[in-house]
């Protein structure tokens, strides 16, 4: 029988630390997306802005939970493979998570052995998320109107120049 402290493996193993770094990067990307969204909606009516920002925050939290779960699964898979190797090498019957035991003798704790075995493993995580903040529709319409006005002004200036040249 072997006992493994899963939380300790997730925190202290090389793949676990790589997962933490990956999650920090994902969080930074998602936070930048949220900041961009907030900046884009800063001048919108308060009720609409609050609705959009709440939706954005919910999406950010959902994506972060997905990222966290995926990274955790990568580390747990590596841990499980190393536990299986340890069990076969020792001809042990099973390996149990410490969190599932009420009490166990420390002599059966193989957490450090599993963490050391995991040092040689490289964790492969999913690509970091990409955040695309869509431009506000009302801003697009206003910009188009503004561009049309400027185009008309430019046309009028050109017309005046060409009529002045003819004189």
PDB file of C-alpha atoms in Angstrom:
ATOM      1  CA  UNK A   1       0.000   0.000   0.000  1.00  0.00           C
ATOM      2  CA  UNK A   2       1.168   3.487  -0.808  1.00  0.00           C
ATOM      3  CA  UNK A   3      -0.310   6.820   0.251  1.00  0.00           C
ATOM      4  CA  UNK A   4       0.083  10.039  -1.743  1.00  0.00           C
ATOM      5  CA  UNK A   5      -0.784  13.589  -0.686  1.00  0.00           C
ATOM      6  CA  UNK A   6      -2.347  14.793  -3.941  1.00  0.00           C
ATOM      7  CA  UNK A   7      -2.472  18.472  -2.947  1.00  0.00           C
ATOM      8  CA  UNK A   8       1.228  18.403  -2.051  1.00  0.00           C
ATOM      9  CA  UNK A   9       2.010  16.817  -5.427  1.00  0.00           C
ATOM     10  CA  UNK A  10      -0.027  19.515  -7.210  1.00  0.00           C
ATOM     11  CA  UNK A  11       1.851  22.289  -5.371  1.00  0.00           C
ATOM     12  CA  UNK A  12       5.398  20.947  -5.154  1.00  0.00           C
ATOM     13  CA  UNK A  13       6.004  18.761  -8.209  1.00  0.00           C
ATOM     14  CA  UNK A  14       7.693  20.201 -11.297  1.00  0.00           C
ATOM     15  CA  UNK A  15       4.551  19.630 -13.430  1.00  0.00           C
ATOM     16  CA  UNK A  16       2.429  21.160 -10.658  1.00  0.00           C
ATOM     17  CA  UNK A  17       4.598  24.264 -10.595  1.00  0.00           C
ATOM     18  CA  UNK A  18       4.490  24.431 -14.393  1.00  0.00           C
ATOM     19  CA  UNK A  19       0.684  24.293 -14.151  1.00  0.00           C
ATOM     20  CA  UNK A  20       0.703  27.199 -11.685  1.00  0.00           C
ATOM     21  CA  UNK A  21       2.860  29.242 -14.072  1.00  0.00           C
ATOM     22  CA  UNK A  22       0.601  28.344 -17.017  1.00  0.00           C
ATOM     23  CA  UNK A  23      -2.451  29.433 -15.014  1.00  0.00           C
ATOM     24  CA  UNK A  24      -0.803  32.750 -14.078  1.00  0.00           C
ATOM     25  CA  UNK A  25      -0.208  33.437 -17.774  1.00  0.00           C
ATOM     26  CA  UNK A  26      -3.793  32.474 -18.656  1.00  0.00           C
ATOM     27  CA  UNK A  27      -5.125  34.702 -15.886  1.00  0.00           C
ATOM     28  CA  UNK A  28      -3.042  37.652 -17.140  1.00  0.00           C
ATOM     29  CA  UNK A  29      -4.389  37.201 -20.680  1.00  0.00           C
ATOM     30  CA  UNK A  30      -7.979  36.947 -19.462  1.00  0.00           C
ATOM     31  CA  UNK A  31      -7.540  39.960 -17.173  1.00  0.00           C
ATOM     32  CA  UNK A  32      -6.172  42.034 -20.057  1.00  0.00           C
ATOM     33  CA  UNK A  33      -9.245  41.079 -22.081  1.00  0.00           C
ATOM     34  CA  UNK A  34     -11.451  42.203 -19.210  1.00  0.00           C
ATOM     35  CA  UNK A  35      -9.502  45.478 -18.934  1.00  0.00           C
ATOM     36  CA  UNK A  36      -9.917  46.062 -22.688  1.00  0.00           C
ATOM     37  CA  UNK A  37     -13.639  45.386 -22.425  1.00  0.00           C
ATOM     38  CA  UNK A  38     -13.948  47.757 -19.487  1.00  0.00           C
ATOM     39  CA  UNK A  39     -12.065  50.503 -21.340  1.00  0.00           C
ATOM     40  CA  UNK A  40     -14.225  50.073 -24.413  1.00  0.00           C
ATOM     41  CA  UNK A  41     -17.445  50.392 -22.421  1.00  0.00           C
ATOM     42  CA  UNK A  42     -16.353  53.161 -20.026  1.00  0.00           C
ATOM     43  CA  UNK A  43     -18.462  55.802 -21.792  1.00  0.00           C
ATOM     44  CA  UNK A  44     -21.553  53.630 -22.280  1.00  0.00           C
ATOM     45  CA  UNK A  45     -24.717  54.157 -20.247  1.00  0.00           C
ATOM     46  CA  UNK A  46     -24.179  52.750 -16.745  1.00  0.00           C
ATOM     47  CA  UNK A  47     -26.831  50.029 -16.885  1.00  0.00           C
ATOM     48  CA  UNK A  48     -25.630  48.721 -20.242  1.00  0.00           C
ATOM     49  CA  UNK A  49     -21.976  48.950 -19.173  1.00  0.00           C
ATOM     50  CA  UNK A  50     -22.688  47.028 -15.959  1.00  0.00           C
ATOM     51  CA  UNK A  51     -24.542  44.314 -17.899  1.00  0.00           C
ATOM     52  CA  UNK A  52     -21.723  43.886 -20.410  1.00  0.00           C
ATOM     53  CA  UNK A  53     -19.024  43.895 -17.728  1.00  0.00           C
ATOM     54  CA  UNK A  54     -20.953  41.327 -15.647  1.00  0.00           C
ATOM     55  CA  UNK A  55     -21.219  39.085 -18.723  1.00  0.00           C
ATOM     56  CA  UNK A  56     -17.501  39.584 -19.382  1.00  0.00           C
ATOM     57  CA  UNK A  57     -16.615  38.714 -15.805  1.00  0.00           C
ATOM     58  CA  UNK A  58     -18.760  35.581 -15.954  1.00  0.00           C
ATOM     59  CA  UNK A  59     -17.064  34.527 -19.193  1.00  0.00           C
ATOM     60  CA  UNK A  60     -13.637  35.221 -17.676  1.00  0.00           C
ATOM     61  CA  UNK A  61     -14.467  33.146 -14.581  1.00  0.00           C
ATOM     62  CA  UNK A  62     -15.825  30.262 -16.695  1.00  0.00           C
ATOM     63  CA  UNK A  63     -12.718  30.255 -18.882  1.00  0.00           C
ATOM     64  CA  UNK A  64     -10.420  30.403 -15.851  1.00  0.00           C
ATOM     65  CA  UNK A  65     -12.225  27.415 -14.322  1.00  0.00           C
ATOM     66  CA  UNK A  66     -11.762  25.508 -17.593  1.00  0.00           C
ATOM     67  CA  UNK A  67      -8.061  26.427 -17.683  1.00  0.00           C
ATOM     68  CA  UNK A  68      -7.614  25.399 -14.041  1.00  0.00           C
ATOM     69  CA  UNK A  69      -9.363  22.068 -14.519  1.00  0.00           C
ATOM     70  CA  UNK A  70      -7.410  21.263 -17.693  1.00  0.00           C
ATOM     71  CA  UNK A  71      -4.039  22.089 -16.101  1.00  0.00           C
ATOM     72  CA  UNK A  72      -4.937  20.076 -13.001  1.00  0.00           C
ATOM     73  CA  UNK A  73      -5.887  17.077 -15.146  1.00  0.00           C
ATOM     74  CA  UNK A  74      -2.519  17.173 -16.916  1.00  0.00           C
ATOM     75  CA  UNK A  75      -0.662  17.059 -13.584  1.00  0.00           C
ATOM     76  CA  UNK A  76      -2.965  14.389 -12.130  1.00  0.00           C
ATOM     77  CA  UNK A  77      -2.425  12.175 -15.183  1.00  0.00           C
ATOM     78  CA  UNK A  78       1.342  12.365 -14.746  1.00  0.00           C
ATOM     79  CA  UNK A  79       0.975  11.659 -11.019  1.00  0.00           C
ATOM     80  CA  UNK A  80      -1.278   8.691 -11.738  1.00  0.00           C
ATOM     81  CA  UNK A  81       1.229   7.241 -14.219  1.00  0.00           C
ATOM     82  CA  UNK A  82       4.053   7.597 -11.707  1.00  0.00           C
ATOM     83  CA  UNK A  83       1.922   6.017  -8.961  1.00  0.00           C
ATOM     84  CA  UNK A  84       1.174   3.074 -11.267  1.00  0.00           C
ATOM     85  CA  UNK A  85       4.915   2.613 -11.973  1.00  0.00           C
ATOM     86  CA  UNK A  86       5.695   2.757  -8.253  1.00  0.00           C
ATOM     87  CA  UNK A  87       2.945   0.234  -7.457  1.00  0.00           C
ATOM     88  CA  UNK A  88       4.119  -2.227 -10.127  1.00  0.00           C
ATOM     89  CA  UNK A  89       7.796  -1.891  -9.100  1.00  0.00           C
ATOM     90  CA  UNK A  90       6.927  -2.533  -5.443  1.00  0.00           C
ATOM     91  CA  UNK A  91       4.277  -5.142  -6.226  1.00  0.00           C
ATOM     92  CA  UNK A  92       1.921  -3.104  -4.071  1.00  0.00           C
ATOM     93  CA  UNK A  93      -1.804  -3.723  -4.205  1.00  0.00           C
ATOM     94  CA  UNK A  94      -2.857  -0.082  -4.436  1.00  0.00           C
ATOM     95  CA  UNK A  95      -1.970   3.586  -3.958  1.00  0.00           C
ATOM     96  CA  UNK A  96      -4.458   5.779  -2.128  1.00  0.00           C
ATOM     97  CA  UNK A  97      -4.822   9.551  -1.872  1.00  0.00           C
ATOM     98  CA  UNK A  98      -4.049  10.717   1.665  1.00  0.00           C
ATOM     99  CA  UNK A  99      -7.116  12.933   1.500  1.00  0.00           C
ATOM    100  CA  UNK A 100      -9.291   9.763   1.371  1.00  0.00           C
ATOM    101  CA  UNK A 101      -7.873   8.278   4.571  1.00  0.00           C
ATOM    102  CA  UNK A 102      -8.812   8.990   8.117  1.00  0.00           C
ATOM    103  CA  UNK A 103      -5.446   7.789   9.380  1.00  0.00           C
ATOM    104  CA  UNK A 104      -2.332   6.119   7.968  1.00  0.00           C
ATOM    105  CA  UNK A 105       1.154   5.402   9.191  1.00  0.00           C
ATOM    106  CA  UNK A 106       3.766   7.753   7.710  1.00  0.00           C
ATOM    107  CA  UNK A 107       5.833   4.738   6.611  1.00  0.00           C
ATOM    108  CA  UNK A 108       3.376   4.143   3.744  1.00  0.00           C
ATOM    109  CA  UNK A 109       3.527   7.769   2.515  1.00  0.00           C
ATOM    110  CA  UNK A 110       5.198   7.807  -0.914  1.00  0.00           C
ATOM    111  CA  UNK A 111       4.451  11.434  -1.778  1.00  0.00           C
ATOM    112  CA  UNK A 112       8.122  12.502  -1.875  1.00  0.00           C
ATOM    113  CA  UNK A 113       9.022   9.499  -4.053  1.00  0.00           C
ATOM    114  CA  UNK A 114       6.246  10.356  -6.522  1.00  0.00           C
ATOM    115  CA  UNK A 115       7.238  14.042  -6.588  1.00  0.00           C
ATOM    116  CA  UNK A 116      10.846  13.049  -7.364  1.00  0.00           C
ATOM    117  CA  UNK A 117       9.701  10.708 -10.135  1.00  0.00           C
ATOM    118  CA  UNK A 118       7.614  13.516 -11.607  1.00  0.00           C
ATOM    119  CA  UNK A 119      10.691  15.814 -11.820  1.00  0.00           C
ATOM    120  CA  UNK A 120      11.704  14.069 -15.033  1.00  0.00           C
ATOM    121  CA  UNK A 121       8.303  14.565 -16.641  1.00  0.00           C
ATOM    122  CA  UNK A 122       7.295  17.466 -18.844  1.00  0.00           C
ATOM    123  CA  UNK A 123       3.713  18.653 -18.641  1.00  0.00           C
ATOM    124  CA  UNK A 124       2.072  19.680 -21.904  1.00  0.00           C
ATOM    125  CA  UNK A 125      -0.762  22.137 -21.403  1.00  0.00           C
ATOM    126  CA  UNK A 126      -3.311  23.438 -23.871  1.00  0.00           C
ATOM    127  CA  UNK A 127      -2.520  26.667 -25.685  1.00  0.00           C
ATOM    128  CA  UNK A 128      -3.073  29.818 -23.689  1.00  0.00           C
ATOM    129  CA  UNK A 129      -6.490  31.391 -24.248  1.00  0.00           C
ATOM    130  CA  UNK A 130      -7.000  34.148 -26.771  1.00  0.00           C
ATOM    131  CA  UNK A 131      -9.335  37.029 -26.005  1.00  0.00           C
ATOM    132  CA  UNK A 132     -10.967  39.071 -28.736  1.00  0.00           C
ATOM    133  CA  UNK A 133     -13.009  42.005 -27.498  1.00  0.00           C
ATOM    134  CA  UNK A 134     -15.523  42.893 -30.169  1.00  0.00           C
ATOM    135  CA  UNK A 135     -15.950  46.552 -30.946  1.00  0.00           C
ATOM    136  CA  UNK A 136     -19.135  48.135 -29.683  1.00  0.00           C
ATOM    137  CA  UNK A 137     -21.807  48.389 -32.361  1.00  0.00           C
ATOM    138  CA  UNK A 138     -22.869  51.903 -31.353  1.00  0.00           C
ATOM    139  CA  UNK A 139     -19.251  53.077 -31.566  1.00  0.00           C
ATOM    140  CA  UNK A 140     -18.874  51.511 -35.025  1.00  0.00           C
ATOM    141  CA  UNK A 141     -22.006  53.324 -36.231  1.00  0.00           C
ATOM    142  CA  UNK A 142     -20.813  56.632 -34.762  1.00  0.00           C
ATOM    143  CA  UNK A 143     -17.400  56.189 -36.383  1.00  0.00           C
ATOM    144  CA  UNK A 144     -18.990  55.455 -39.752  1.00  0.00           C
ATOM    145  CA  UNK A 145     -21.149  58.588 -39.441  1.00  0.00           C
ATOM    146  CA  UNK A 146     -18.103  60.620 -38.442  1.00  0.00           C
ATOM    147  CA  UNK A 147     -16.080  59.232 -41.352  1.00  0.00           C
ATOM    148  CA  UNK A 148     -18.890  60.059 -43.785  1.00  0.00           C
ATOM    149  CA  UNK A 149     -19.041  63.632 -42.454  1.00  0.00           C
ATOM    150  CA  UNK A 150     -15.282  64.011 -42.855  1.00  0.00           C
ATOM    151  CA  UNK A 151     -15.419  62.519 -46.347  1.00  0.00           C
ATOM    152  CA  UNK A 152     -18.102  65.049 -47.304  1.00  0.00           C
ATOM    153  CA  UNK A 153     -16.024  67.900 -45.856  1.00  0.00           C
ATOM    154  CA  UNK A 154     -13.011  66.678 -47.826  1.00  0.00           C
ATOM    155  CA  UNK A 155     -15.117  66.481 -50.990  1.00  0.00           C
ATOM    156  CA  UNK A 156     -16.360  70.053 -50.460  1.00  0.00           C
ATOM    157  CA  UNK A 157     -12.790  71.277 -49.960  1.00  0.00           C
ATOM    158  CA  UNK A 158     -11.712  69.508 -53.147  1.00  0.00           C
ATOM    159  CA  UNK A 159     -14.650  70.996 -55.034  1.00  0.00           C
ATOM    160  CA  UNK A 160     -13.719  74.504 -53.807  1.00  0.00           C
ATOM    161  CA  UNK A 161     -10.074  74.004 -54.781  1.00  0.00           C
ATOM    162  CA  UNK A 162     -10.944  72.792 -58.240  1.00  0.00           C
ATOM    163  CA  UNK A 163     -13.488  75.623 -58.792  1.00  0.00           C
ATOM    164  CA  UNK A 164     -10.877  78.165 -57.614  1.00  0.00           C
ATOM    165  CA  UNK A 165      -8.333  76.781 -60.037  1.00  0.00           C
ATOM    166  CA  UNK A 166     -10.809  77.086 -62.930  1.00  0.00           C
ATOM    167  CA  UNK A 167     -11.314  80.798 -62.202  1.00  0.00           C
TER     168      UNK A 167
END
